[in-house]
Amino acid sequence: MTLAFLSTPLLGAVDTAVVGQLGDPALLGGIAVGALVFDVIFSTFNFLRSGTTGMTAQALGAGDRHAMSLVFLRALVLAVGLGVSLVLLQAPILSAGVGFIAPSPAVAEATAVYFGIRILSAPFALANYAILGWVLGLGRAGLGLLLQTLLNGINIAGSIILGLTFGWGIAGVAWGTVIGEVVTALVGVVVCLAIGREGLRRGIADLFEAAAFRRMIGINGDIMIRSFALLFAFALFTRQGAAFGDTVLAANAILMNFFLIGGYFLDGLANAAEQLAGRAVGARRRAEFSTAVRLTVVWGVVFSTVASAIFFIAGGPIIDLMTTSPDVREAARTFLPWAALTPLAGVLAFQMDGVYIGATWSKEMRNMMLASLAIFLVVVVAAAPTLGNHGLWLALLVFLGARGITLALRLPRLSARTFPG
């Protein structure tokens, strides 16, 4: 799953590089703002993946194949409904996103082009979240890798071919994403229905059972608030960066790819924590739960150290590949050390998130996120006016660290409650 997740930020890096070849900082800023708006939208609904993983893993641990299959169908119904709603509400969403970031007129125009096309993928993108979450809850990492490879492979190829070869620019990048989401969703639904057919032999009469849907919505609601708070922090980071000018905005957009690559690099282990912790909770096996927590944290530290070292060593050449603008290159190199430290600052947050999602401790995860967001806002207010963009990156590192520490401090009490005696 580390390999699968790494392909996602690679897509973002390729999209940035494709637009960066056009040599216009406004277009680069446009894709940065547009991508951020979609990050806020889709990450707000990321509960369709993470919530599905936790509930599926627990059903698997309890040996209930019927419940396991119904989790998938409920998540799919919810995903498609939410995706269609996003398409219908695209105008106010775009207006709110651009209004919050407040980019220059040229950047806002490029953002509108990108957004208007990519929003068409919303029902399929959210369906892919549900599909991936269910597959990961089953512990089928190989299948998850294949689906993510299909999705991001089509996206990357489409962005390059349509954006550069056909000369469609930022519109081509957006259409590449739409095509990838549609194809992968159709393939994923067929595969998942084939896997879950044994669990559906008892029928789907319980699909809309009120208690089951209330539990799913409750867990997903907590995760949605947590995700929205996370993306609010990233949106504020981008908004503050935009206030320092288009060059700094573009430099931060490039450097955020380093953070995303490091994060997705760690997400493979976080996913292992989700699946193993969820299965242990479903089977009521405390020893297996403790082992999952310990091993994923230890290996997370190893992986994050490797990622940070790579960013420090190879960061400069990677920046040069992603943009041809001399000013953006210089600014990105200035702030590179901050981006290179993000895997180390965030490793505990990623691993604890995985444990909490698998155990479906959604309320506690939500509360610790809100506390960490408050700390982030305090540091931004204190540091940004005097340190500028350096202050923004400092606040981001503090935010990542606070998330991991607060979750780790709550773990012993929650574990004792889940595994009494």
Short mmCIF file of C-alpha atoms in Angstrom, two decimals:
data_model
loop_
_atom_site.label_atom_id
_atom_site.label_comp_id
_atom_site.label_asym_id
_atom_site.label_seq_id
_atom_site.Cartn_x
_atom_site.Cartn_y
_atom_site.Cartn_z
CA MET A 1 0.00 0.00 0.00
CA THR A 2 2.98 2.31 0.38
CA LEU A 3 3.60 1.82 -3.34
CA ALA A 4 -0.08 2.44 -4.07
CA PHE A 5 -0.32 5.60 -2.01
CA LEU A 6 2.93 7.01 -3.40
CA SER A 7 1.37 7.13 -6.85
CA THR A 8 -1.19 9.70 -5.66
CA PRO A 9 1.23 12.55 -4.85
CA LEU A 10 3.19 11.53 -7.93
CA LEU A 11 0.07 12.46 -9.89
CA GLY A 12 0.04 15.88 -8.22
CA ALA A 13 3.71 16.34 -8.96
CA VAL A 14 3.19 15.42 -12.63
CA ASP A 15 0.23 17.80 -12.94
CA THR A 16 2.33 20.59 -11.43
CA ALA A 17 5.24 19.74 -13.72
CA VAL A 18 3.03 19.70 -16.83
CA VAL A 19 1.66 23.16 -16.11
CA GLY A 20 5.10 24.31 -14.92
CA GLN A 21 6.50 23.66 -18.40
CA LEU A 22 4.30 26.45 -19.71
CA GLY A 23 6.45 28.92 -17.78
CA ASP A 24 3.54 30.98 -16.42
CA PRO A 25 3.44 31.36 -12.60
CA ALA A 26 -0.26 32.29 -12.81
CA LEU A 27 -1.12 28.91 -14.39
CA LEU A 28 0.99 27.13 -11.78
CA GLY A 29 -0.81 29.07 -9.07
CA GLY A 30 -4.13 28.21 -10.72
CA ILE A 31 -3.57 24.49 -10.52
CA ALA A 32 -2.30 24.90 -6.95
CA VAL A 33 -5.47 26.71 -5.88
CA GLY A 34 -7.70 24.37 -7.89
CA ALA A 35 -6.03 21.29 -6.46
CA LEU A 36 -6.39 22.75 -2.97
CA VAL A 37 -10.13 23.29 -3.46
CA PHE A 38 -10.50 19.65 -4.50
CA ASP A 39 -8.29 18.55 -1.61
CA VAL A 40 -10.70 20.33 0.73
CA ILE A 41 -13.72 18.81 -0.99
CA PHE A 42 -12.51 15.26 -1.37
CA SER A 43 -10.56 15.08 1.88
CA THR A 44 -13.66 16.29 3.71
CA PHE A 45 -15.33 13.16 2.34
CA ASN A 46 -12.31 10.94 2.92
CA PHE A 47 -14.37 9.22 5.60
CA LEU A 48 -15.75 7.16 2.72
CA ARG A 49 -12.37 5.46 2.62
CA SER A 50 -11.19 5.49 6.21
CA GLY A 51 -14.56 4.82 7.85
CA THR A 52 -15.22 1.97 5.43
CA THR A 53 -11.81 0.45 6.18
CA GLY A 54 -12.38 0.38 9.92
CA MET A 55 -15.90 -1.09 9.77
CA THR A 56 -14.91 -3.65 7.14
CA ALA A 57 -11.87 -4.79 9.13
CA GLN A 58 -13.97 -5.20 12.26
CA ALA A 59 -16.60 -7.23 10.37
CA LEU A 60 -13.81 -9.39 8.96
CA GLY A 61 -12.33 -9.92 12.43
CA ALA A 62 -15.76 -10.92 13.73
CA GLY A 63 -16.22 -13.36 10.81
CA ASP A 64 -19.43 -11.69 9.55
CA ARG A 65 -19.20 -11.74 5.74
CA HIS A 66 -22.76 -10.48 5.24
CA ALA A 67 -22.10 -7.36 7.33
CA MET A 68 -18.80 -6.93 5.50
CA SER A 69 -20.53 -6.84 2.09
CA LEU A 70 -23.26 -4.49 3.29
CA VAL A 71 -20.64 -2.02 4.51
CA PHE A 72 -19.43 -1.73 0.92
CA LEU A 73 -22.89 -1.20 -0.56
CA ARG A 74 -23.82 1.43 2.03
CA ALA A 75 -20.58 3.29 1.45
CA LEU A 76 -21.08 3.17 -2.33
CA VAL A 77 -24.63 4.53 -2.12
CA LEU A 78 -23.45 7.33 0.15
CA ALA A 79 -20.48 8.13 -2.12
CA VAL A 80 -22.49 8.46 -5.33
CA GLY A 81 -25.16 10.58 -3.64
CA LEU A 82 -22.60 12.98 -2.21
CA GLY A 83 -20.71 13.15 -5.52
CA VAL A 84 -23.81 14.13 -7.49
CA SER A 85 -24.56 16.82 -4.90
CA LEU A 86 -21.08 18.28 -5.39
CA VAL A 87 -21.61 18.54 -9.15
CA LEU A 88 -24.91 20.35 -8.62
CA LEU A 89 -23.32 22.77 -6.12
CA GLN A 90 -20.18 23.49 -8.13
CA ALA A 91 -20.78 27.24 -8.62
CA PRO A 92 -20.99 28.21 -4.92
CA ILE A 93 -18.17 25.81 -4.06
CA LEU A 94 -15.82 27.43 -6.58
CA SER A 95 -16.84 30.90 -5.47
CA ALA A 96 -16.18 30.06 -1.82
CA GLY A 97 -12.84 28.44 -2.57
CA VAL A 98 -11.49 31.27 -4.69
CA GLY A 99 -12.90 33.83 -2.29
CA PHE A 100 -11.11 32.23 0.65
CA ILE A 101 -7.73 31.91 -1.05
CA ALA A 102 -8.04 35.35 -2.68
CA PRO A 103 -5.54 34.77 -5.53
CA SER A 104 -4.69 37.25 -8.26
CA PRO A 105 -7.20 37.58 -11.16
CA ALA A 106 -4.96 35.58 -13.49
CA VAL A 107 -4.69 32.73 -10.99
CA ALA A 108 -8.45 32.83 -10.33
CA GLU A 109 -9.17 32.52 -14.07
CA ALA A 110 -6.91 29.46 -14.42
CA THR A 111 -8.51 27.93 -11.32
CA ALA A 112 -12.01 28.27 -12.81
CA VAL A 113 -10.98 26.38 -15.96
CA TYR A 114 -9.45 23.51 -13.98
CA PHE A 115 -12.33 23.30 -11.50
CA GLY A 116 -15.14 23.38 -14.05
CA ILE A 117 -13.82 20.23 -15.72
CA ARG A 118 -12.54 18.22 -12.78
CA ILE A 119 -15.74 18.58 -10.72
CA LEU A 120 -17.42 16.21 -13.19
CA SER A 121 -15.39 13.38 -11.66
CA ALA A 122 -16.86 13.85 -8.16
CA PRO A 123 -19.32 10.88 -8.06
CA PHE A 124 -16.64 8.56 -9.41
CA ALA A 125 -13.87 9.92 -7.19
CA LEU A 126 -15.95 9.41 -4.04
CA ALA A 127 -16.97 5.95 -5.24
CA ASN A 128 -13.27 5.14 -5.57
CA TYR A 129 -12.80 6.17 -1.94
CA ALA A 130 -15.44 3.66 -0.85
CA ILE A 131 -14.00 0.96 -3.09
CA LEU A 132 -10.45 1.45 -1.82
CA GLY A 133 -11.59 1.60 1.80
CA TRP A 134 -13.43 -1.70 1.49
CA VAL A 135 -10.55 -3.43 -0.26
CA LEU A 136 -8.10 -2.22 2.39
CA GLY A 137 -10.42 -3.30 5.19
CA LEU A 138 -10.22 -6.82 3.76
CA GLY A 139 -6.42 -6.64 3.88
CA ARG A 140 -6.15 -7.04 0.10
CA ALA A 141 -3.25 -4.67 -0.37
CA GLY A 142 -2.32 -6.15 -3.74
CA LEU A 143 -5.74 -5.35 -5.17
CA GLY A 144 -5.56 -1.89 -3.66
CA LEU A 145 -2.22 -1.37 -5.40
CA LEU A 146 -3.67 -2.46 -8.73
CA LEU A 147 -6.66 -0.12 -8.46
CA GLN A 148 -4.54 2.86 -7.40
CA THR A 149 -2.04 2.11 -10.16
CA LEU A 150 -4.85 2.02 -12.70
CA LEU A 151 -6.32 5.28 -11.39
CA ASN A 152 -3.12 7.27 -11.18
CA GLY A 153 -1.56 5.69 -14.26
CA ILE A 154 -4.48 6.85 -16.41
CA ASN A 155 -4.44 10.25 -14.70
CA ILE A 156 -0.73 10.77 -15.29
CA ALA A 157 -0.81 9.57 -18.90
CA GLY A 158 -3.90 11.64 -19.63
CA SER A 159 -2.42 14.78 -18.07
CA ILE A 160 0.78 14.50 -20.10
CA ILE A 161 -0.90 13.58 -23.38
CA LEU A 162 -3.80 16.02 -23.18
CA GLY A 163 -1.92 18.78 -21.38
CA LEU A 164 1.34 18.81 -23.34
CA THR A 165 1.06 16.65 -26.48
CA PHE A 166 -2.38 17.97 -27.45
CA GLY A 167 -1.59 21.41 -26.04
CA TRP A 168 -4.70 21.67 -23.87
CA GLY A 169 -2.69 22.95 -20.90
CA ILE A 170 -4.50 23.13 -17.58
CA ALA A 171 -7.76 21.86 -19.16
CA GLY A 172 -5.96 18.74 -20.39
CA VAL A 173 -4.66 18.04 -16.89
CA ALA A 174 -8.23 18.24 -15.54
CA TRP A 175 -9.66 15.95 -18.23
CA GLY A 176 -6.92 13.39 -17.54
CA THR A 177 -8.11 13.24 -13.93
CA VAL A 178 -11.77 12.82 -14.92
CA ILE A 179 -11.01 9.93 -17.27
CA GLY A 180 -8.92 8.13 -14.63
CA GLU A 181 -11.63 8.40 -11.95
CA VAL A 182 -14.40 7.13 -14.24
CA VAL A 183 -12.53 4.10 -15.55
CA THR A 184 -11.26 3.05 -12.11
CA ALA A 185 -14.68 3.39 -10.46
CA LEU A 186 -16.32 1.15 -13.04
CA VAL A 187 -13.60 -1.49 -12.75
CA GLY A 188 -13.61 -1.30 -8.95
CA VAL A 189 -17.37 -1.80 -8.58
CA VAL A 190 -17.29 -4.91 -10.76
CA VAL A 191 -14.36 -6.39 -8.81
CA CYS A 192 -15.83 -5.63 -5.36
CA LEU A 193 -19.23 -7.09 -6.22
CA ALA A 194 -17.49 -10.25 -7.37
CA ILE A 195 -15.56 -10.49 -4.08
CA GLY A 196 -18.60 -9.79 -1.92
CA ARG A 197 -21.11 -12.05 -3.67
CA GLU A 198 -20.81 -14.75 -0.97
CA GLY A 199 -21.68 -12.24 1.73
CA LEU A 200 -24.70 -11.06 -0.27
CA ARG A 201 -26.34 -14.48 -0.57
CA ARG A 202 -28.58 -13.54 2.35
CA GLY A 203 -29.79 -10.61 0.24
CA ILE A 204 -29.56 -6.88 0.68
CA ALA A 205 -32.77 -6.34 2.65
CA ASP A 206 -30.68 -4.94 5.52
CA LEU A 207 -28.91 -2.43 3.27
CA PHE A 208 -30.84 0.56 4.60
CA GLU A 209 -31.15 -0.67 8.17
CA ALA A 210 -31.50 2.46 10.31
CA ALA A 211 -29.14 1.45 13.13
CA ALA A 212 -26.36 0.43 10.73
CA PHE A 213 -26.67 3.64 8.74
CA ARG A 214 -26.70 5.71 11.94
CA ARG A 215 -23.46 4.06 13.05
CA MET A 216 -21.87 4.62 9.65
CA ILE A 217 -23.00 8.25 9.50
CA GLY A 218 -21.89 8.88 13.09
CA ILE A 219 -18.40 7.51 12.52
CA ASN A 220 -18.12 9.17 9.14
CA GLY A 221 -19.39 12.47 10.52
CA ASP A 222 -16.63 12.57 13.13
CA ILE A 223 -14.02 11.70 10.50
CA MET A 224 -15.46 14.37 8.19
CA ILE A 225 -15.05 17.05 10.85
CA ARG A 226 -11.51 15.84 11.46
CA SER A 227 -10.73 15.92 7.73
CA PHE A 228 -12.29 19.35 7.28
CA ALA A 229 -10.20 20.72 10.14
CA LEU A 230 -7.08 19.24 8.54
CA LEU A 231 -7.85 20.76 5.16
CA PHE A 232 -8.77 24.08 6.77
CA ALA A 233 -5.24 24.22 8.11
CA PHE A 234 -3.82 23.53 4.64
CA ALA A 235 -6.18 26.06 3.05
CA LEU A 236 -5.12 28.71 5.56
CA PHE A 237 -1.50 27.84 4.84
CA THR A 238 -2.10 28.42 1.11
CA ARG A 239 -4.09 31.59 1.71
CA GLN A 240 -1.33 33.07 3.86
CA GLY A 241 1.23 32.04 1.26
CA ALA A 242 -0.80 33.76 -1.47
CA ALA A 243 -0.57 37.00 0.53
CA PHE A 244 3.22 36.88 -0.01
CA GLY A 245 2.76 36.94 -3.82
CA ASP A 246 2.37 34.55 -6.77
CA THR A 247 6.01 33.44 -6.62
CA VAL A 248 5.79 32.29 -3.00
CA LEU A 249 2.38 30.70 -3.70
CA ALA A 250 3.89 28.72 -6.59
CA ALA A 251 6.95 27.74 -4.52
CA ASN A 252 4.75 26.49 -1.68
CA ALA A 253 2.65 24.53 -4.20
CA ILE A 254 5.78 22.71 -5.35
CA LEU A 255 7.00 22.09 -1.80
CA MET A 256 3.61 20.78 -0.69
CA ASN A 257 4.21 17.93 -3.12
CA PHE A 258 7.17 16.94 -0.93
CA PHE A 259 4.88 16.91 2.11
CA LEU A 260 2.26 14.88 0.25
CA ILE A 261 4.81 12.39 -1.03
CA GLY A 262 6.15 11.93 2.50
CA GLY A 263 2.62 11.59 3.85
CA TYR A 264 1.52 9.03 1.31
CA PHE A 265 4.79 7.20 1.84
CA LEU A 266 3.75 6.80 5.49
CA ASP A 267 0.12 6.08 4.65
CA GLY A 268 1.01 2.52 3.66
CA LEU A 269 1.94 1.76 7.25
CA ALA A 270 -0.99 3.78 8.55
CA ASN A 271 -3.24 1.60 6.43
CA ALA A 272 -1.64 -1.49 7.93
CA ALA A 273 -2.51 -0.06 11.35
CA GLU A 274 -6.12 0.51 10.24
CA GLN A 275 -6.61 -3.02 8.99
CA LEU A 276 -4.74 -4.85 11.75
CA ALA A 277 -6.13 -2.72 14.58
CA GLY A 278 -9.66 -3.04 13.20
CA ARG A 279 -9.40 -6.81 12.84
CA ALA A 280 -8.02 -7.11 16.39
CA VAL A 281 -10.88 -5.02 17.79
CA GLY A 282 -13.46 -7.10 15.89
CA ALA A 283 -11.92 -10.33 17.22
CA ARG A 284 -11.35 -8.85 20.73
CA ARG A 285 -7.63 -9.67 20.74
CA ARG A 286 -5.72 -7.09 22.77
CA ALA A 287 -2.26 -8.58 22.20
CA GLU A 288 -2.61 -8.34 18.42
CA PHE A 289 -3.81 -4.75 18.76
CA SER A 290 -0.79 -3.75 20.84
CA THR A 291 1.57 -5.43 18.36
CA ALA A 292 0.01 -3.56 15.44
CA VAL A 293 0.45 -0.24 17.22
CA ARG A 294 4.06 -0.90 18.19
CA LEU A 295 5.31 -2.20 14.86
CA THR A 296 3.66 0.43 12.67
CA VAL A 297 5.04 3.25 14.82
CA VAL A 298 8.57 1.81 14.77
CA TRP A 299 8.58 1.26 11.03
CA GLY A 300 6.95 4.64 10.52
CA VAL A 301 9.92 6.33 12.17
CA VAL A 302 12.27 4.38 9.91
CA PHE A 303 10.34 5.30 6.77
CA SER A 304 10.00 8.97 7.73
CA THR A 305 13.74 9.27 8.35
CA VAL A 306 14.46 7.83 4.91
CA ALA A 307 11.94 10.16 3.25
CA SER A 308 13.36 13.27 4.93
CA ALA A 309 16.91 12.31 3.95
CA ILE A 310 15.86 11.89 0.32
CA PHE A 311 14.16 15.29 0.30
CA PHE A 312 17.22 17.03 1.73
CA ILE A 313 19.54 15.38 -0.80
CA ALA A 314 17.43 15.43 -3.96
CA GLY A 315 15.09 18.33 -3.28
CA GLY A 316 16.89 20.90 -5.42
CA PRO A 317 16.97 18.88 -8.66
CA ILE A 318 13.34 17.83 -8.13
CA ILE A 319 12.30 21.48 -7.83
CA ASP A 320 14.12 22.26 -11.09
CA LEU A 321 12.18 19.47 -12.83
CA MET A 322 8.84 20.84 -11.65
CA THR A 323 9.18 24.44 -12.85
CA THR A 324 11.17 26.46 -15.38
CA SER A 325 10.63 29.78 -13.58
CA PRO A 326 13.93 31.03 -12.04
CA ASP A 327 12.11 33.02 -9.34
CA VAL A 328 9.97 30.08 -8.28
CA ARG A 329 13.02 27.79 -8.22
CA GLU A 330 14.92 30.17 -5.96
CA ALA A 331 11.99 30.63 -3.57
CA ALA A 332 11.31 26.88 -3.37
CA ARG A 333 14.95 26.14 -2.54
CA THR A 334 14.83 28.72 0.25
CA PHE A 335 11.97 26.94 2.02
CA LEU A 336 12.97 23.37 1.10
CA PRO A 337 14.38 22.46 4.57
CA TRP A 338 10.95 22.97 6.14
CA ALA A 339 9.25 20.68 3.61
CA ALA A 340 11.97 18.06 4.07
CA LEU A 341 11.20 17.86 7.80
CA THR A 342 7.46 17.21 7.37
CA PRO A 343 7.72 13.37 7.32
CA LEU A 344 9.52 13.37 10.68
CA ALA A 345 7.11 15.89 12.20
CA GLY A 346 4.04 13.99 11.00
CA VAL A 347 4.99 10.33 11.39
CA LEU A 348 3.22 9.80 14.72
CA ALA A 349 0.09 11.58 13.48
CA PHE A 350 -0.18 9.28 10.47
CA GLN A 351 0.30 6.11 12.52
CA MET A 352 -2.09 7.13 15.29
CA ASP A 353 -4.70 8.09 12.71
CA GLY A 354 -4.48 4.56 11.33
CA VAL A 355 -4.95 3.01 14.77
CA TYR A 356 -7.88 5.26 15.66
CA ILE A 357 -9.61 4.67 12.31
CA GLY A 358 -9.26 0.89 12.61
CA ALA A 359 -10.60 0.95 16.16
CA THR A 360 -13.37 3.41 15.09
CA TRP A 361 -12.42 5.83 17.87
CA SER A 362 -13.77 8.61 15.72
CA LYS A 363 -14.90 11.06 18.41
CA GLU A 364 -11.52 11.10 20.12
CA MET A 365 -9.70 11.50 16.79
CA ARG A 366 -11.98 14.43 15.95
CA ASN A 367 -11.37 16.13 19.29
CA MET A 368 -7.59 15.81 19.15
CA MET A 369 -7.60 17.24 15.62
CA LEU A 370 -9.55 20.29 16.76
CA ALA A 371 -7.13 20.83 19.64
CA SER A 372 -4.17 20.60 17.26
CA LEU A 373 -5.83 23.04 14.86
CA ALA A 374 -6.15 25.56 17.68
CA ILE A 375 -2.41 25.22 18.35
CA PHE A 376 -1.72 25.72 14.64
CA LEU A 377 -3.74 28.93 14.53
CA VAL A 378 -1.89 30.33 17.53
CA VAL A 379 1.50 29.66 15.91
CA VAL A 380 0.37 31.18 12.58
CA VAL A 381 -0.78 34.37 14.29
CA ALA A 382 2.42 34.58 16.33
CA ALA A 383 4.99 33.60 13.70
CA ALA A 384 3.74 34.60 10.24
CA PRO A 385 3.80 38.39 10.73
CA THR A 386 7.47 38.37 11.77
CA LEU A 387 8.91 35.32 10.01
CA GLY A 388 6.82 35.47 6.84
CA ASN A 389 6.64 32.20 4.89
CA HIS A 390 9.16 30.62 7.28
CA GLY A 391 6.60 31.20 10.02
CA LEU A 392 3.94 29.41 8.00
CA TRP A 393 6.12 26.33 7.58
CA LEU A 394 7.00 26.39 11.29
CA ALA A 395 3.28 26.41 12.13
CA LEU A 396 2.70 23.44 9.83
CA LEU A 397 5.41 21.37 11.53
CA VAL A 398 4.02 22.22 14.98
CA PHE A 399 0.54 21.25 13.79
CA LEU A 400 1.72 17.85 12.55
CA GLY A 401 3.61 17.15 15.77
CA ALA A 402 0.70 18.20 17.99
CA ARG A 403 -1.66 15.81 16.21
CA GLY A 404 0.56 12.80 16.84
CA ILE A 405 1.34 13.63 20.45
CA THR A 406 -2.28 14.28 21.48
CA LEU A 407 -3.48 11.05 19.90
CA ALA A 408 -0.68 9.02 21.50
CA LEU A 409 -1.48 10.42 24.95
CA ARG A 410 -5.11 9.26 24.64
CA LEU A 411 -4.24 5.76 23.41
CA PRO A 412 -3.74 3.91 26.74
CA ARG A 413 -7.11 4.97 28.16
CA LEU A 414 -9.00 4.12 24.97
CA SER A 415 -7.27 0.76 24.69
CA ALA A 416 -8.25 -0.14 28.25
CA ARG A 417 -11.86 0.79 27.51
CA THR A 418 -12.00 -1.26 24.31
CA PHE A 419 -10.30 -4.33 25.81
CA PRO A 420 -11.57 -4.47 29.42
CA GLY A 421 -9.84 -6.87 31.77
#
